Short mmCIF file of C-alpha atoms and ligand atoms in Angstrom, two decimals:
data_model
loop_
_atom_site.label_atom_id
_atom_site.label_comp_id
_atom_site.label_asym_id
_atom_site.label_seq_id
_atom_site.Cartn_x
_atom_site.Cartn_y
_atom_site.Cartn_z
CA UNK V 1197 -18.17 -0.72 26.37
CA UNK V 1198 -15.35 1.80 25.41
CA UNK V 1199 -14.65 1.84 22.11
CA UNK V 1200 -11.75 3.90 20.51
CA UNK V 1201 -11.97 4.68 17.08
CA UNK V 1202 -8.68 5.29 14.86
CA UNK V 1203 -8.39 8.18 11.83
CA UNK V 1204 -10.46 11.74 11.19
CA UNK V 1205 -12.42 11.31 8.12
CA UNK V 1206 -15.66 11.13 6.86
CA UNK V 1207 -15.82 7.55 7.33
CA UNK V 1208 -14.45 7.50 11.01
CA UNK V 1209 -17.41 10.37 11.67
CA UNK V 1210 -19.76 7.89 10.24
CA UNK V 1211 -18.50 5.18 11.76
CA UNK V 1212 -18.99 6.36 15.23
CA UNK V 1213 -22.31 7.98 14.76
CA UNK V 1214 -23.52 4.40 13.48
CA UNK V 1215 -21.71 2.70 16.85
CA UNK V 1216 -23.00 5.16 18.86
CA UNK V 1217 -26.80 3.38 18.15
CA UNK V 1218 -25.62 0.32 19.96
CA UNK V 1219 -26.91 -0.16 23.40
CA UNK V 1220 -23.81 -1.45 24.19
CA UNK V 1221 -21.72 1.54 23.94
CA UNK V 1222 -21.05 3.60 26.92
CA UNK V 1223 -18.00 6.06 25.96
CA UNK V 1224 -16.18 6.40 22.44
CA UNK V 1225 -12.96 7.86 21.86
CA UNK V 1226 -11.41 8.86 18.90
CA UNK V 1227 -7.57 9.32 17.92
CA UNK V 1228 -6.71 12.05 16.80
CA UNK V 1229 -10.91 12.91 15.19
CA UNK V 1230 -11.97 15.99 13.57
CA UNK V 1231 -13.99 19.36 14.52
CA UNK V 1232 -17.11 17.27 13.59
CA UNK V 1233 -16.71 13.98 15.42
CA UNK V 1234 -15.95 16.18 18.48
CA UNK V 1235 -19.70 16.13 18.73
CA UNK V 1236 -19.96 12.59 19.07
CA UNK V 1237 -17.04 11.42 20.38
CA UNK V 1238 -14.39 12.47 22.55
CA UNK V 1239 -11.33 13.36 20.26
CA UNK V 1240 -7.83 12.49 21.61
CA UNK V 1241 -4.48 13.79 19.99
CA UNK V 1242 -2.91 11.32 18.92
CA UNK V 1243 -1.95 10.64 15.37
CA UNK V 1244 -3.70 7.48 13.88
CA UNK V 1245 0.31 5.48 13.28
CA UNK V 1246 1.45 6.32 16.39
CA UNK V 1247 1.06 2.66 17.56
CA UNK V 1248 2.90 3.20 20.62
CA UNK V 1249 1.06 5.96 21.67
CA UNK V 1250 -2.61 4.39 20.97
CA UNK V 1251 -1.15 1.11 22.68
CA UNK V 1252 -0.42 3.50 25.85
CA UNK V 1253 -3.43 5.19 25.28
CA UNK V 1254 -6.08 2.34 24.89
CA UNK V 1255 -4.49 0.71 28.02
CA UNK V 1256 -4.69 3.58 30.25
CA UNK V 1257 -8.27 4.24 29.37
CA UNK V 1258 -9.05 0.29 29.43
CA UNK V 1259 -10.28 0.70 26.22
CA UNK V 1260 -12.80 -2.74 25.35
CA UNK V 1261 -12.46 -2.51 21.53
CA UNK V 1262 -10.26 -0.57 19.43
CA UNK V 1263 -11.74 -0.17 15.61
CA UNK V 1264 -9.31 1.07 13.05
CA UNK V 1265 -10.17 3.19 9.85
CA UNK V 1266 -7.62 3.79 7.74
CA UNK V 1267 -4.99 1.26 6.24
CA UNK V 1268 -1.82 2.79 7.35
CA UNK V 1269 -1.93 1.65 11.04
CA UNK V 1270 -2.90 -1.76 9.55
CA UNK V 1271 -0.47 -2.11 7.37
CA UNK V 1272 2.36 -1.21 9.85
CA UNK V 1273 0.70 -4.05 12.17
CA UNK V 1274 -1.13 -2.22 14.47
CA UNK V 1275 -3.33 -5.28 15.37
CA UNK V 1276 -0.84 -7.58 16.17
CA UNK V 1277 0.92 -5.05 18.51
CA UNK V 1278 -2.57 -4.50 20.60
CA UNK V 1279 -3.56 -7.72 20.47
CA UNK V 1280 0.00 -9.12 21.79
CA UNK V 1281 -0.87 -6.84 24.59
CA UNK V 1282 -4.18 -8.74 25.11
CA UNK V 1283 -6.31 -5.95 23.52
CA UNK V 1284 -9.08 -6.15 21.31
CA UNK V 1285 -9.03 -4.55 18.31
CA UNK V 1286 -11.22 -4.97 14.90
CA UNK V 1287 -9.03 -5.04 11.52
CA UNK V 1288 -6.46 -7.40 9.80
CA UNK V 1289 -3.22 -8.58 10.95
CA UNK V 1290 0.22 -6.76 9.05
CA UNK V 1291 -0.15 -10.70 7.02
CA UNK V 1292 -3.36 -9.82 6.03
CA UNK V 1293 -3.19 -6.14 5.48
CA UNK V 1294 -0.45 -6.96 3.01
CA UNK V 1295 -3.69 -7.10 0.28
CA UNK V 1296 -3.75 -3.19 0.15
CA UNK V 1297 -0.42 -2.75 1.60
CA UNK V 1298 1.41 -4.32 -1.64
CA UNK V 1299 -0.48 -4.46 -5.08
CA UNK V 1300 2.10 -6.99 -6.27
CA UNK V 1301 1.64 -9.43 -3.48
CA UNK V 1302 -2.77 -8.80 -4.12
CA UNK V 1303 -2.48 -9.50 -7.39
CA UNK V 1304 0.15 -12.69 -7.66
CA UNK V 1305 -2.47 -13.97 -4.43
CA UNK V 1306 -5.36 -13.51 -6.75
CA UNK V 1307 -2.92 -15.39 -9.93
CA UNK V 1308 -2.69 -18.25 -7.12
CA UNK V 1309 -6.16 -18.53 -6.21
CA UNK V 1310 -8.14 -18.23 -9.54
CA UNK V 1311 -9.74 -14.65 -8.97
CA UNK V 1312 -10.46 -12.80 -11.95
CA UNK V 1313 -8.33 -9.33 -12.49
CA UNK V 1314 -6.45 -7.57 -15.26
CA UNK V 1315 -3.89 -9.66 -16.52
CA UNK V 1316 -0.53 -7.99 -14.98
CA UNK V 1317 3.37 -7.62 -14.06
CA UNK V 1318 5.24 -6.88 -11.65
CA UNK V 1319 8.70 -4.21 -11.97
CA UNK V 1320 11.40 -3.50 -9.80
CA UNK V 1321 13.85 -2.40 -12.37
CA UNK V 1322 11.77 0.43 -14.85
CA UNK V 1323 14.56 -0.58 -17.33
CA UNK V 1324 13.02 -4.11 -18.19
CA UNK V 1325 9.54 -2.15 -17.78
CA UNK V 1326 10.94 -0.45 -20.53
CA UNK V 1327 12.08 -3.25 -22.17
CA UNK V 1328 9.07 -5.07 -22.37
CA UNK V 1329 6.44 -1.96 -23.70
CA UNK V 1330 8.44 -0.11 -25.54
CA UNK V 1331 7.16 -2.53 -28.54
CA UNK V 1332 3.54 -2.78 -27.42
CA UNK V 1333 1.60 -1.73 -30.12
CA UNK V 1334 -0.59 1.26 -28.96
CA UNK V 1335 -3.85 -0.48 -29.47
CA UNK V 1336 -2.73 -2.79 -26.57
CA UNK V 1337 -3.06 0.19 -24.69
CA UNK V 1338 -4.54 1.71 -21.98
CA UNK V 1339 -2.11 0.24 -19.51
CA UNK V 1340 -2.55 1.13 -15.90
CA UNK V 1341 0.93 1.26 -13.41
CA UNK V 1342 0.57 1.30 -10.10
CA UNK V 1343 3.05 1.73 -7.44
CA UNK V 1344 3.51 -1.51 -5.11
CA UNK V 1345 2.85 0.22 -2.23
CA UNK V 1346 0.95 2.81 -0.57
CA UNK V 1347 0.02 5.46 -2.26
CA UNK V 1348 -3.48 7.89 -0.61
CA UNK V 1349 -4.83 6.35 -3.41
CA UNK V 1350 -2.56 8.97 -6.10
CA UNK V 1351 -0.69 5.77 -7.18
CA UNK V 1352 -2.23 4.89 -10.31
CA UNK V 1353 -1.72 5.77 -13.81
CA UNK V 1354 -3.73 4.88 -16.77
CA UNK V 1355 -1.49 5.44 -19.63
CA UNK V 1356 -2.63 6.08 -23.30
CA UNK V 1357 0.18 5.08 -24.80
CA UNK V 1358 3.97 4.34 -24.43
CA UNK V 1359 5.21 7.79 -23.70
CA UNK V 1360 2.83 8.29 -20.95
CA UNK V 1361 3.48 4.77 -19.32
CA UNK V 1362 7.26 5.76 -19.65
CA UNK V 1363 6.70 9.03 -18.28
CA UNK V 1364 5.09 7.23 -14.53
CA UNK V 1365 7.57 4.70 -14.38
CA UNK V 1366 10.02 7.48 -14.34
CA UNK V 1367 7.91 9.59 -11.47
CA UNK V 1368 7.40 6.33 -9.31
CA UNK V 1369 10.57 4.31 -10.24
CA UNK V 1370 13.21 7.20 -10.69
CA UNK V 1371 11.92 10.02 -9.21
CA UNK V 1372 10.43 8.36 -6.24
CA UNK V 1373 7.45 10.54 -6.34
CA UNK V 1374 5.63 7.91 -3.64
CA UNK V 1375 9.04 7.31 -2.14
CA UNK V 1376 9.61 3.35 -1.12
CA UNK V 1377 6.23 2.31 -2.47
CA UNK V 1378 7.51 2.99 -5.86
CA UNK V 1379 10.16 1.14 -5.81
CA UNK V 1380 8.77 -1.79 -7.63
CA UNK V 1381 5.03 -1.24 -10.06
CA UNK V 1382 2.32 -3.42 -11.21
CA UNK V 1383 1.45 -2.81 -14.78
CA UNK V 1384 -1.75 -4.38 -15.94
CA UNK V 1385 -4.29 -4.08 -18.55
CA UNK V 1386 -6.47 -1.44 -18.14
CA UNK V 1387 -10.59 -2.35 -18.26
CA UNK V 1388 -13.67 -1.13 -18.79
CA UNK V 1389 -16.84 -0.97 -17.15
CA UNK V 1390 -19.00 0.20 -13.98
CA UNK V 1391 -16.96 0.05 -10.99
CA UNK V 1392 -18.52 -0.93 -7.70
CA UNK V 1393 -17.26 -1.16 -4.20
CA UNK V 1394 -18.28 -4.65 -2.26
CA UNK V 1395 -17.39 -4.19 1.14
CA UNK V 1396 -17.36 -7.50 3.60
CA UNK V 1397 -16.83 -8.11 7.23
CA UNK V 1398 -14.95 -11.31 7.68
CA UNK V 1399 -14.32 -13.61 10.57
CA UNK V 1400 -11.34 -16.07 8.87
CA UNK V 1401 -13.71 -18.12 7.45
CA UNK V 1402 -17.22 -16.69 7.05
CA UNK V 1403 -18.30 -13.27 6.36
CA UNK V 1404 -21.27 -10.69 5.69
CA UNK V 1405 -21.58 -8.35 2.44
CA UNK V 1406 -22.68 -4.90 3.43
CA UNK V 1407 -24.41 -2.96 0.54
CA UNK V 1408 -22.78 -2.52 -2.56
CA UNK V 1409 -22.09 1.42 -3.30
CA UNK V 1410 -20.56 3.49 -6.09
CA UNK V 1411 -17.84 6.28 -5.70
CA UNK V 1412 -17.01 8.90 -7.81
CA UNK V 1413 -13.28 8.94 -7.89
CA UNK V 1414 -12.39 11.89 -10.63
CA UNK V 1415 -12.33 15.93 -8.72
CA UNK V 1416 -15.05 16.98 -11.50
CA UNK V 1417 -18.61 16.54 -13.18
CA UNK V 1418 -18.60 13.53 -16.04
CA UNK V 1419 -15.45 11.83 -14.72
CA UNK V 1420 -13.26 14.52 -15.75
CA UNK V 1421 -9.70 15.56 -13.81
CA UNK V 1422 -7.58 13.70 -11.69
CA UNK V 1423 -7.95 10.88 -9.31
CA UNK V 1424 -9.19 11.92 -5.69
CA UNK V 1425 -9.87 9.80 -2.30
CA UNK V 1426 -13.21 10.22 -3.51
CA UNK V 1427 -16.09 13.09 -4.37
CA UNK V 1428 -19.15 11.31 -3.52
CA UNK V 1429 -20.91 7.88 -3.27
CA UNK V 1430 -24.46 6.43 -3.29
CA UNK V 1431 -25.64 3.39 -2.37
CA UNK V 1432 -27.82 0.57 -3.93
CA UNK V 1433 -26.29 0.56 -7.44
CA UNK V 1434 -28.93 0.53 -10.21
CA UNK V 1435 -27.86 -3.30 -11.95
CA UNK V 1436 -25.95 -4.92 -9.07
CA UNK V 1437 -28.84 -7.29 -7.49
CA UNK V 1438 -28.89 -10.43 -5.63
CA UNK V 1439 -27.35 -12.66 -8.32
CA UNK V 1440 -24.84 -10.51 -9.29
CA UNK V 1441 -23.66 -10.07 -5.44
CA UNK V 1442 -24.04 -13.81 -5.33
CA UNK V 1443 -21.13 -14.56 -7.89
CA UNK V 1444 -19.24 -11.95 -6.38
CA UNK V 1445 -19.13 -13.06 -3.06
CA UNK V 1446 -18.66 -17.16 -4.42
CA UNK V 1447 -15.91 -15.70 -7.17
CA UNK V 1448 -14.33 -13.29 -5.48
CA UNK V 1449 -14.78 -12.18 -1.85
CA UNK V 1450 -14.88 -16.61 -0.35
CA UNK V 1451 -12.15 -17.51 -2.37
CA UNK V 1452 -10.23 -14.45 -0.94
CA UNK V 1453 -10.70 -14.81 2.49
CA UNK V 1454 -10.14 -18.78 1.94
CA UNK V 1455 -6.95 -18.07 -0.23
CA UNK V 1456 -5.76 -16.19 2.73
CA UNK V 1457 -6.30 -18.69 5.38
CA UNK V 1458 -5.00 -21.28 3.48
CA UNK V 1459 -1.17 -19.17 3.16
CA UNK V 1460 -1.42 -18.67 6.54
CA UNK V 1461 -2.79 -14.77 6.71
CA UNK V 1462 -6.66 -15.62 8.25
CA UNK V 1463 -8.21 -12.11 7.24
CA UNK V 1464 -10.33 -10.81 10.22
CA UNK V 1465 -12.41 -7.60 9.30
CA UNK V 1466 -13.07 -5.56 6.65
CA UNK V 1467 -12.33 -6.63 3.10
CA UNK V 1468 -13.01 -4.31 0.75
CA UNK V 1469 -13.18 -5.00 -3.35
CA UNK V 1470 -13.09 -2.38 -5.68
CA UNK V 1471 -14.41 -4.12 -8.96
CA UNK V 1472 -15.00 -3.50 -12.90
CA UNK V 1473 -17.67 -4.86 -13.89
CA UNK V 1474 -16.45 -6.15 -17.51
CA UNK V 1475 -18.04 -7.46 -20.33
CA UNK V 1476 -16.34 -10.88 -18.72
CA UNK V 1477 -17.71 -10.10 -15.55
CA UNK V 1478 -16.89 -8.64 -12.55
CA UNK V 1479 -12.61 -8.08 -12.12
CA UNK V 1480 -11.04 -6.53 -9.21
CA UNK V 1481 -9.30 -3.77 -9.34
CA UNK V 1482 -8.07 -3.73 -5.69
CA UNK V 1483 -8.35 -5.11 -2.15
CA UNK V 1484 -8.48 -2.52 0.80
CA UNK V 1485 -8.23 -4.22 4.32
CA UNK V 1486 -10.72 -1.27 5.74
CA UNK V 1487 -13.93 0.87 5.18
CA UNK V 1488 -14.43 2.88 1.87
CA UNK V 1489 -14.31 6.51 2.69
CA UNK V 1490 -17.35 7.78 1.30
CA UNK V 1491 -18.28 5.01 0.57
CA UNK V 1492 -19.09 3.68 4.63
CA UNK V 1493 -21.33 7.47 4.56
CA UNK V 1494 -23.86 5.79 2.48
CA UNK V 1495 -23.48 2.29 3.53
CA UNK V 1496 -23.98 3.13 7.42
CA UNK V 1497 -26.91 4.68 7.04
CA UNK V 1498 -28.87 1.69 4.98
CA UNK V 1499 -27.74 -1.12 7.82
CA UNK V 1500 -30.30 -2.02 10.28
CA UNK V 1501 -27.60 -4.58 12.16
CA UNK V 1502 -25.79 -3.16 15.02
CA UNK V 1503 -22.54 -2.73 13.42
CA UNK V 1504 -20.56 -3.38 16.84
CA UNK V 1505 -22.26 -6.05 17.46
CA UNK V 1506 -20.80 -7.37 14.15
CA UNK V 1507 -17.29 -6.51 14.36
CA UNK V 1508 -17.36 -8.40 17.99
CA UNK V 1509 -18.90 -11.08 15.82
CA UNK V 1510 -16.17 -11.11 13.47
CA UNK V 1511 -13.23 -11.00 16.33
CA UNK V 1512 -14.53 -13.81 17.66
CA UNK V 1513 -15.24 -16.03 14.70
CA UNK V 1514 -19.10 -16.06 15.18
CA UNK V 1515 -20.37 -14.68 11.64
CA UNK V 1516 -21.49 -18.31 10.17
CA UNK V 1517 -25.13 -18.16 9.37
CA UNK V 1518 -25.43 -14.31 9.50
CA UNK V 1519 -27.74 -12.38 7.30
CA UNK V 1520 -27.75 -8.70 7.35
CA UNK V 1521 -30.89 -6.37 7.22
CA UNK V 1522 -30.60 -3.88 5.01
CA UNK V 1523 -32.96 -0.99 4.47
CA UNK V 1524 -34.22 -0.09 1.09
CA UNK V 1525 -34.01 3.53 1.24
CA UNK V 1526 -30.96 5.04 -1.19
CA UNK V 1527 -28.20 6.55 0.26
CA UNK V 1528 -26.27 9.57 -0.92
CA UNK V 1529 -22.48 11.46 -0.31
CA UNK V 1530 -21.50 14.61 -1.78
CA UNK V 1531 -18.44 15.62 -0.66
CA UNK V 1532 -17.25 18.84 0.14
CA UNK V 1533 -14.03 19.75 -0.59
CA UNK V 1534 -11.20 22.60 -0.32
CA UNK V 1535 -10.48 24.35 -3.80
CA UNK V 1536 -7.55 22.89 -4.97
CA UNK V 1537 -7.84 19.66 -3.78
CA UNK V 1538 -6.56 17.01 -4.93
CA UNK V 1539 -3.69 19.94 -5.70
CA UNK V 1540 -2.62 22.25 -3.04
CA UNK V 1541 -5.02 23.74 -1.04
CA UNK V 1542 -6.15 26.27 2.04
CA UNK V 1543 -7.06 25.68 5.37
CA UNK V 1544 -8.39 27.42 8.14
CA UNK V 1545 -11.83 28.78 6.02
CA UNK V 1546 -14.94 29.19 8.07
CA UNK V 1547 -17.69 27.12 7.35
CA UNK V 1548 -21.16 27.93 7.53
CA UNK V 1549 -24.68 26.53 7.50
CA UNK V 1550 -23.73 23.56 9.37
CA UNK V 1551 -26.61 24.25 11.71
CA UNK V 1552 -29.43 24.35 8.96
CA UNK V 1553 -27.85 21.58 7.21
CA UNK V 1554 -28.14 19.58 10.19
CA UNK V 1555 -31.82 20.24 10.86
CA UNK V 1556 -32.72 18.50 7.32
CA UNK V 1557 -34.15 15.32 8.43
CA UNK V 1558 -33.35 12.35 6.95
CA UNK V 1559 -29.85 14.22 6.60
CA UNK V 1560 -26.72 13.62 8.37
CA UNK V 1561 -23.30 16.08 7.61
CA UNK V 1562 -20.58 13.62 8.19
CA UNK V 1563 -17.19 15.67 8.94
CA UNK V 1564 -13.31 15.01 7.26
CA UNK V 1565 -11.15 17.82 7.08
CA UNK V 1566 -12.85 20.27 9.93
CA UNK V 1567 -11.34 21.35 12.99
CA UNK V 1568 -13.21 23.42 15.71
CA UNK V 1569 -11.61 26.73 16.89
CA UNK V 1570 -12.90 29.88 19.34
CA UNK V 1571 -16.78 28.09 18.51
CA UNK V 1572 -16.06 28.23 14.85
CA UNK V 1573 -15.87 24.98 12.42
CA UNK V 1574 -13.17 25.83 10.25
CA UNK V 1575 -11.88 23.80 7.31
CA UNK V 1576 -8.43 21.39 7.57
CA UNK V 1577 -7.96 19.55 4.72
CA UNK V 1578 -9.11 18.23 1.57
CA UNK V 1579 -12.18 16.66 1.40
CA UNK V 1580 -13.77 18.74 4.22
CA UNK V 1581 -17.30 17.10 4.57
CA UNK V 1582 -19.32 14.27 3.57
CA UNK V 1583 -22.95 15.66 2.95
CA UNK V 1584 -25.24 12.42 3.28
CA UNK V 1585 -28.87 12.14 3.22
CA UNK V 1586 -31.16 8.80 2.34
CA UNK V 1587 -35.08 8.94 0.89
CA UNK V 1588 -37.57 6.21 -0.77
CA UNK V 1589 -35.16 6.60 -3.87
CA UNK V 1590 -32.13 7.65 -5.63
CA UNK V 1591 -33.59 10.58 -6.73
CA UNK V 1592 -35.06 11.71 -3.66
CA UNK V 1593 -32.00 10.77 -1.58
CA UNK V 1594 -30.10 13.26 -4.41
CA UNK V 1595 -32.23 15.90 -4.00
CA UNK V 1596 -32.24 15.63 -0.58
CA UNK V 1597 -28.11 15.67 -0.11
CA UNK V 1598 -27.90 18.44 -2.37
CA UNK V 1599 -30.47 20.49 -0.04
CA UNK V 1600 -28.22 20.36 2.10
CA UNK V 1601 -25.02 21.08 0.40
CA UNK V 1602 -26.90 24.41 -0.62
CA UNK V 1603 -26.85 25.38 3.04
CA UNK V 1604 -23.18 25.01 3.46
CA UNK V 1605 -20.59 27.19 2.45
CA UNK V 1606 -16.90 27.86 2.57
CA UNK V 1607 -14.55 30.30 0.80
CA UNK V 1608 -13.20 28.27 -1.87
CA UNK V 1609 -15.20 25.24 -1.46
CA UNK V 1610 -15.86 22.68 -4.37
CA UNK V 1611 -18.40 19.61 -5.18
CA UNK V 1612 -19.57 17.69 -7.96
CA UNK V 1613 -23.05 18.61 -8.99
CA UNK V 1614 -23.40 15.01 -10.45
CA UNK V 1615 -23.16 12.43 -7.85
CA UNK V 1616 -25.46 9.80 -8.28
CA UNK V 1617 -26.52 11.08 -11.90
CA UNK V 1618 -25.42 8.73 -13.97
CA UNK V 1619 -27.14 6.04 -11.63
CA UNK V 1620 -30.53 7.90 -12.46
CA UNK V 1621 -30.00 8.59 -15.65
CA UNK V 1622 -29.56 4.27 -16.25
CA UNK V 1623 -32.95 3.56 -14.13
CA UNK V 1624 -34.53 6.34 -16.00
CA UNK V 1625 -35.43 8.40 -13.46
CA UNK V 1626 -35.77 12.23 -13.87
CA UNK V 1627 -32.89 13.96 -12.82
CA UNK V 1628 -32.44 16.68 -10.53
P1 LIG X 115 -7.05 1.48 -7.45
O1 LIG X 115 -6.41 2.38 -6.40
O2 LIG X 115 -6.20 0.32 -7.86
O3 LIG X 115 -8.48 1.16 -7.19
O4 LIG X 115 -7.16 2.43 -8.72
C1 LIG X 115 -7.79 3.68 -8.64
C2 LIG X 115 -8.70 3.84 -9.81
O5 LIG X 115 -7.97 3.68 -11.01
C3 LIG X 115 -9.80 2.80 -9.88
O6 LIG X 115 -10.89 3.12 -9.08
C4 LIG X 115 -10.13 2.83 -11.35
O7 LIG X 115 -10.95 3.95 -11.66
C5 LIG X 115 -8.78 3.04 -11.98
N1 LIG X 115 -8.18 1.74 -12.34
C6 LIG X 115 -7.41 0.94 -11.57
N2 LIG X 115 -7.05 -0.19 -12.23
C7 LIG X 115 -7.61 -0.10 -13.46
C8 LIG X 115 -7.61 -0.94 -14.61
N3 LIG X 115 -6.95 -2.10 -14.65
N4 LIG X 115 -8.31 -0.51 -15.69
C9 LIG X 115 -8.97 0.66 -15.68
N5 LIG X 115 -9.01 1.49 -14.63
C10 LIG X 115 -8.34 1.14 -13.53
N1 LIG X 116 -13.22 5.53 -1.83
C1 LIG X 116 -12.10 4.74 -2.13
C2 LIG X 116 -11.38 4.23 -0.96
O1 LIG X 116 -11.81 4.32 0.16
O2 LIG X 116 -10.29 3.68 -1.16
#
């Protein structure tokens, strides 16, 4: 088959390294890629919402199956325009995609259909937002806003207290700091817990849990600074077993995917949860409609199923009765990113000890921000490279990934040194 592969991150790199194991793939493509997943695919420019030109594109090549990574393209209804054209393509319809695409709409579906989340409202006038918390006593607080719409995931605040809440609804609401997607907010209560990211491929009606996995969504060590796309992930998490994953997928993910059905929006392909676990149990914070990114550069590496094979599965409604094999290695992401980030940063700095890094076994560099020029990788954006390497355990899949970070460098570059620490630190095992 020829696949085509839509975005330049970490997780499109993994994604077509882990398609590229199916015996059924004969040439990949990927619009518009990075310096990395040059190696493994052949990288076309064109920018991953130009539907028109990835319509022309996938036709011209006769491309079998188009697989979309990030949500923008799905959100603008990038599915529905290929397959109107007759073209297959793995990802949700605009209807469905609406779950990231508007926070409002995800969380008055999940009011409708009984799934547990922070108790919320929705704004479009920041006066009545006003209104309404000026009088909430502080220990009410935190409060989390979030801007309706998309966002790179910079669209949430948690707010301490009232002059911090009235200081984002000015940014999003007045300001238009995210531009249309702020015109109307969510506010919600915030919660507590362990987050965890349950990823499922869905057919309409049935659907398949990959691994769960853990990000680590703050730029520094011990959760400290501001929200990023994410610094690192690992996969199993330490406390979320069979039974756990069991009332997840019955509370949350089935009801989902039925809830959408039923209104009309069958959800076909990846539905991703990001949850808290709570004292009450598992809430969710969000839907996306697509792979994690990093979190797909740990799960990848820990499925035995060929993940093609799947997602034709899933187009076609087959995925009743499916079981996944999972291995039980651990996985591990750090990511590498550009100093800065998620400020302003540099591009164009040289990276080096790709090569050695590479030669680690049980190691695999996955590529974001890089860009190939004159034989040198240099770096292009924020998060620059997802450093992923699996072992027996956490521990050893740590050590491993961190090998290999010590072989790369870049002017400028930045990681967390604690991915995956807190994880060991609960199962007891001796840290780094
Ligand atoms: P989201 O993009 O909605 O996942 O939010 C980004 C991050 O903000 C989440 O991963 C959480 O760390 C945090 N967050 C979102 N909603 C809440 C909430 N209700 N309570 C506490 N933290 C939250
Ligand atoms: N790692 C968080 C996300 O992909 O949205």
């Amino acid at each position: 088959m020829k696949i085509l592969v839509i975005g330049s991150g970490g997780r499109e790199h993994a994604l077509i390294w882990k398609i590229k194991q199916s015996p059924k793939v004969k040439e990949i493509f990927c619009a518009p890629g990075n310096g990395g997943i040059g190696e493994d695919a052949l990288c076309v420019d064109i920018a991953a919402d130009d539907i028109a030109g990835l319509l022309h594109f996938a036709k011209e090549k006769r491309i079998d199956l188009t697989i979309v990574g990030p949500e923008a393209p799905l959100v603008a209804g990038i599915v529905d325009e290929f397959r109107k054209e007759g073209l297959k393509i793995f990802g949700p319809s605009q209807a469905a995609a609406k779950l990231e695409g508007s926070k409002a709409f995800a969380k008055e579906f999940m009011h409708r259909h009984g799934i547990p989340t922070a108790e919320f409202q929705v704004f479009t006038e920041p006066r009545k937002a006003r209104h309404v918390f000026r009088v909430v006593p502080e220990s009410d607080y935190p409060l989390v806003i979030k801007a309706d719409g998309l966002a790179a995931g910079k669209g949430v605040v948690i707010c301490k207290n009232f002059s911090q809440l009235d200081a984002a609804l000015s940014d999003m609401m007045e300001k238009k700091i995210f531009k249309e997607a702020g015109s109307s907010v969510v506010v919600e209560d915030g919660l507590s817990g362990e987050e965890v990211s349950i990823i499922a491929i869905s057919d309409g009606r049935d659907f398949v849990l990959l691994a769960p996995s853990q990000d680590h969504k703050r730029i520094f060590d011990n959760d400290e600074g501001p929200n990023t796309g994410g610094m690192g992930a690992y996969s199993p998490v330490p406390g979320v077993g069979n039974e756990l994953l069991e009332r997840i997928s019955e509370k949350i993910i089935r009801p989902t995917i039925e809830g959408m059905a039923r209104e009309g929006a069958v959800f076909v392909g990846v539905l991703y949860a990001g949850l808290m676990l709570t004292e009450d149990g598992p809430k969710v914070l969000e839907y996306n409609v697509r792979f994690g990114d990093p979190e797909t550069q740990v799960i990848l590496p820990r499925l035995k199923d060929d993940l093609l094979e799947l997602m034709l599965a899933a187009i076609d409604g087959k995925l009743k009765g499916r079981t996944l094999q999972v291995s039980d290695q651990s996985a591990v992401c750090v990511v590498l990113a550009a100093g800065g980030y998620p400020g302003p940063y540099e591009n164009g700095k040289e990276i080096s000890g790709l090569a050695e890094a590479g030669r680690l076994p049980q190691t695999k560099v996955f590529h974001a921000g890089t860009r190939r020029s004159d034989g040198k990788m240099l770096t292009a954006g924020g998060r620059v490279l997802g450093v992923t390497a699996w072992g027996g355990t956490l521990a050893d899949a740590v050590k491993r990934s961190y090998a290999a970070v010590g072989k790369i460098s870049f002017e400028k570059g930045q990681y967390r040194r604690d991915i995956g620490a807190k994880a060991l630190k609960k199962t007891g095992a001796a840290n780094r």
